[in-house]
PDB file of C-alpha atoms in Angstrom:
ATOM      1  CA  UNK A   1     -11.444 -34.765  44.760  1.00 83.00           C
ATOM      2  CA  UNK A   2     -11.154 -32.740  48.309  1.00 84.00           C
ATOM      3  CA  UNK A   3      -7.164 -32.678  47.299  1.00 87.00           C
ATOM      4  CA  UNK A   4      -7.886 -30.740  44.120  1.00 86.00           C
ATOM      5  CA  UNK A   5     -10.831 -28.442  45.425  1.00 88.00           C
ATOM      6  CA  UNK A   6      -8.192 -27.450  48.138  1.00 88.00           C
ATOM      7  CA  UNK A   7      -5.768 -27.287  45.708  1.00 90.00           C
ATOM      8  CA  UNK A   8      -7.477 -25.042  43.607  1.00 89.00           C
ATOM      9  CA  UNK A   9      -9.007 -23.180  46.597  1.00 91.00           C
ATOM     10  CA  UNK A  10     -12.344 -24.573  45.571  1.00 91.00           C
ATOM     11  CA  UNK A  11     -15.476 -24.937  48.095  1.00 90.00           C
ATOM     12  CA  UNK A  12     -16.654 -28.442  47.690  1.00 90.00           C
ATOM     13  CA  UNK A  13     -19.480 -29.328  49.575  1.00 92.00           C
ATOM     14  CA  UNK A  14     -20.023 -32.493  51.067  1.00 93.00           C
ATOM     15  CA  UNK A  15     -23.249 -33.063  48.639  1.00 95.00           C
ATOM     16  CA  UNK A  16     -21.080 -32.447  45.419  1.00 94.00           C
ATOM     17  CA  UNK A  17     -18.507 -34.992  46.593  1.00 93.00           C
ATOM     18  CA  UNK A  18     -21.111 -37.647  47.256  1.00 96.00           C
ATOM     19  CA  UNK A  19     -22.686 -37.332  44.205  1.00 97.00           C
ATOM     20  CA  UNK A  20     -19.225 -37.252  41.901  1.00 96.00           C
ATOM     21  CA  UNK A  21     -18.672 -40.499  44.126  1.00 96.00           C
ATOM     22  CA  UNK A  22     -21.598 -41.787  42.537  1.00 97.00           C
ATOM     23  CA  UNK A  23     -21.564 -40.746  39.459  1.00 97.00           C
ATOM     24  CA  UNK A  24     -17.923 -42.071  39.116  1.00 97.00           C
ATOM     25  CA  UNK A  25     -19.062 -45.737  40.739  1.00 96.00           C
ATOM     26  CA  UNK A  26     -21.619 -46.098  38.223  1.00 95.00           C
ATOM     27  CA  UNK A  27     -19.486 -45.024  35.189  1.00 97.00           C
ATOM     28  CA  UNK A  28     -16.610 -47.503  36.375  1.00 97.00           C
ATOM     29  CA  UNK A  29     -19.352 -49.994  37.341  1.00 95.00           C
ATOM     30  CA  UNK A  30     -21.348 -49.866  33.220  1.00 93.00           C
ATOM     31  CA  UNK A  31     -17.063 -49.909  32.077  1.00 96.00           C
ATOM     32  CA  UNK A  32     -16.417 -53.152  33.941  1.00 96.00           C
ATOM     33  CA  UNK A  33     -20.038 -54.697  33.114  1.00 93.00           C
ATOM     34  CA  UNK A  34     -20.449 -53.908  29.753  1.00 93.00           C
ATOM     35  CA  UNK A  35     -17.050 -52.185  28.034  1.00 96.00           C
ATOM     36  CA  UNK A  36     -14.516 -55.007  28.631  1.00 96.00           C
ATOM     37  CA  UNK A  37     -13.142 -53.033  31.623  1.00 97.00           C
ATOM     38  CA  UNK A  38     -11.532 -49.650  32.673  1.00 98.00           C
ATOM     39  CA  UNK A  39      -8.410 -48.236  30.664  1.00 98.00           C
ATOM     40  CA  UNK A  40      -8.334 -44.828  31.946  1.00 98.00           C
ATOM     41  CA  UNK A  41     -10.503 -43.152  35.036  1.00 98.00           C
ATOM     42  CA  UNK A  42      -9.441 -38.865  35.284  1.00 96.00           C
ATOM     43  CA  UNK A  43     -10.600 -37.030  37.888  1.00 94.00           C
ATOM     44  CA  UNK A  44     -10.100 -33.222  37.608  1.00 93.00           C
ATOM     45  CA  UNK A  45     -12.220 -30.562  39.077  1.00 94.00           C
ATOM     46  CA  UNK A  46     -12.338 -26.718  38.179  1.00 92.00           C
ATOM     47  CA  UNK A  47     -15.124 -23.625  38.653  1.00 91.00           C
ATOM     48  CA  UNK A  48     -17.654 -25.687  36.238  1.00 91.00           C
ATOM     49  CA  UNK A  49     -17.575 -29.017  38.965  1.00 94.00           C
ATOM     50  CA  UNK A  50     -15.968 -32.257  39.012  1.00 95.00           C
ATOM     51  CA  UNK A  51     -15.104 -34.088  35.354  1.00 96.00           C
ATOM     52  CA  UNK A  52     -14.918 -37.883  35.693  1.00 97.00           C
ATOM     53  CA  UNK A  53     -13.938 -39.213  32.667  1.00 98.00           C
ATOM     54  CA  UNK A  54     -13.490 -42.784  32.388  1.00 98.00           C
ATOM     55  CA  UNK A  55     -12.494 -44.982  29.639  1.00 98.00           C
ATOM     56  CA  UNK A  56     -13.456 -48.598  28.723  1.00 98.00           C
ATOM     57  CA  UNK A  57     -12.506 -50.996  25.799  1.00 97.00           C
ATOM     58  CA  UNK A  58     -16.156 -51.375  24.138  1.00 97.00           C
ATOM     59  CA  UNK A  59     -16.889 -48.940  21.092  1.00 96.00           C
ATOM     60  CA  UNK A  60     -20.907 -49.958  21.783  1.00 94.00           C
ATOM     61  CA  UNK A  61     -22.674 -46.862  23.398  1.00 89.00           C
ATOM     62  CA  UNK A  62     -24.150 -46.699  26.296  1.00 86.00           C
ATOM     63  CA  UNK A  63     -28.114 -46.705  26.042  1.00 78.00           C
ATOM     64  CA  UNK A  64     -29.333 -43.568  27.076  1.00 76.00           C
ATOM     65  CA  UNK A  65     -33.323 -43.741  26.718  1.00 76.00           C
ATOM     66  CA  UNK A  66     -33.280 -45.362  30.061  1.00 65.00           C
ATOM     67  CA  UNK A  67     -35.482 -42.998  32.907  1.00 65.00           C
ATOM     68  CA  UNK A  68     -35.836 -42.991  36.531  1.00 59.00           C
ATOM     69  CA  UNK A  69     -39.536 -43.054  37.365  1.00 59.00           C
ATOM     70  CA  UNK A  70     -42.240 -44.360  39.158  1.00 51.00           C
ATOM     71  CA  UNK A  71     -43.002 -47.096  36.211  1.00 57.00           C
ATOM     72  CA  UNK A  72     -39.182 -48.611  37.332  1.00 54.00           C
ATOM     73  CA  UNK A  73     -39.484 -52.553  37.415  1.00 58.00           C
ATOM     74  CA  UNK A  74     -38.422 -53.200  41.083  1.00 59.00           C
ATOM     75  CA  UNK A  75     -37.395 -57.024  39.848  1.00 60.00           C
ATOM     76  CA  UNK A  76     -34.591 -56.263  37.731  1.00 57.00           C
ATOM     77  CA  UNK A  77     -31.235 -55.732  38.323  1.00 60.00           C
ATOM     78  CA  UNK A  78     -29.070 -53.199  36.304  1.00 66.00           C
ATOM     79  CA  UNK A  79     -30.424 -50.392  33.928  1.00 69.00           C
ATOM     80  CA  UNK A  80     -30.567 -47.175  36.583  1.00 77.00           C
ATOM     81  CA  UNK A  81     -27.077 -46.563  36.039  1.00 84.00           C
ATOM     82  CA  UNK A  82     -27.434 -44.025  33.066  1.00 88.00           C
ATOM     83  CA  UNK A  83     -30.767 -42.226  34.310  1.00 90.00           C
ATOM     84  CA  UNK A  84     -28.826 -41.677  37.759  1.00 91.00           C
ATOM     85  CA  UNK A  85     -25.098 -40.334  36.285  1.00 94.00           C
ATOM     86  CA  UNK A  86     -27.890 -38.000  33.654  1.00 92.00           C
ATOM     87  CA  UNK A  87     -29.751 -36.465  36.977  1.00 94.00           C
ATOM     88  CA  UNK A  88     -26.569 -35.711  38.979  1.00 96.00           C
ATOM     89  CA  UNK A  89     -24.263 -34.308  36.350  1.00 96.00           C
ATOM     90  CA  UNK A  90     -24.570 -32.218  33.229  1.00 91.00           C
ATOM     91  CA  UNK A  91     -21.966 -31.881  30.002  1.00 91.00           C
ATOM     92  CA  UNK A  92     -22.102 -35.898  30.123  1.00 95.00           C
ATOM     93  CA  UNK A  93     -20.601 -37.104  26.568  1.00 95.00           C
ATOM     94  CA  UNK A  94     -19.243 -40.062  25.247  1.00 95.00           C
ATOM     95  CA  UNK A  95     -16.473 -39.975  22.787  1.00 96.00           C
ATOM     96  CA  UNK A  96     -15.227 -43.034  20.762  1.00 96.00           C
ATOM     97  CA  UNK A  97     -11.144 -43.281  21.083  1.00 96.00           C
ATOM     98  CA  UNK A  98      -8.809 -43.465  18.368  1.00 96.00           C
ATOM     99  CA  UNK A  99      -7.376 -46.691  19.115  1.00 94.00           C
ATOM    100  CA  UNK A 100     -11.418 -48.303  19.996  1.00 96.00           C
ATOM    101  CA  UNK A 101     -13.240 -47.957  22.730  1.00 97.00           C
ATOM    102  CA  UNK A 102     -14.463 -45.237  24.450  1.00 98.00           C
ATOM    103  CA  UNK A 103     -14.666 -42.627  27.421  1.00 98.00           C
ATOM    104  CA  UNK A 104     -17.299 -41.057  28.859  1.00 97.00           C
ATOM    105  CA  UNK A 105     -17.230 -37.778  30.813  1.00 97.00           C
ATOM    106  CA  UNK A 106     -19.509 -36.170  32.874  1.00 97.00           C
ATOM    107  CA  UNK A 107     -19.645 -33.131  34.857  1.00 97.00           C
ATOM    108  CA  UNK A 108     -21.053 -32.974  38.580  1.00 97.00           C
ATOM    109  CA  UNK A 109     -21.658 -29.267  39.486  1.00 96.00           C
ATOM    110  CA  UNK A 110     -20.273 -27.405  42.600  1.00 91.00           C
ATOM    111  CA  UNK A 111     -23.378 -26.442  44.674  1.00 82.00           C
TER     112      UNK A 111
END
């Protein structure tokens, strides 16, 4: 990500890069889990922010009703993934593939 923002003669603050980082660990993390495993990850990053698409072999969609909030139930594992990669990026879609599966992209903003 710093490569291409200083290829592109791009500021990137520190704050963007942390949260693509996170956004990125919990798409691969939900593509390993729950969609058979990663077949593509893309990193690009223009004016808009930093695109991480990544692609998995599941055609099931990822469940998006799940929320961040104070009502969180401290003694389960899993299910903050989505409600986290939904507050730190925007443009996220999911698009099934041609040959199955699926990728996901989202869209962390430059700050």
């Amino acid at each position: 990500m710093t490569e291409r923002c200083r290829d592109r003669a791009l500021t990137c603050p520190d704050e963007t890069l942390e949260d693509a980082l996170l956004v990125a660990s919990e798409l691969t993390t939900n593509a390993i889990l729950h969609g058979g495993g990663i077949t593509r990850f893309e990193v690009d990053v223009d004016t808009c922010g930093v695109r991480l698409s990544v692609s998995d072999r599941s055609d099931e969609l990822p469940d998006t009703t799940a929320q961040l909030g104070t009502d969180v139930d401290r003694s389960r594992t899993g299910g903050r993934g989505w409600p986290i990669v939904s507050l730190l990026a925007r443009d996220v879609r999911v698009a099934g593939l041609p040959r199955g599966g699926k990728c996901v992209t989202a869209v962390v903003p430059l700050r």
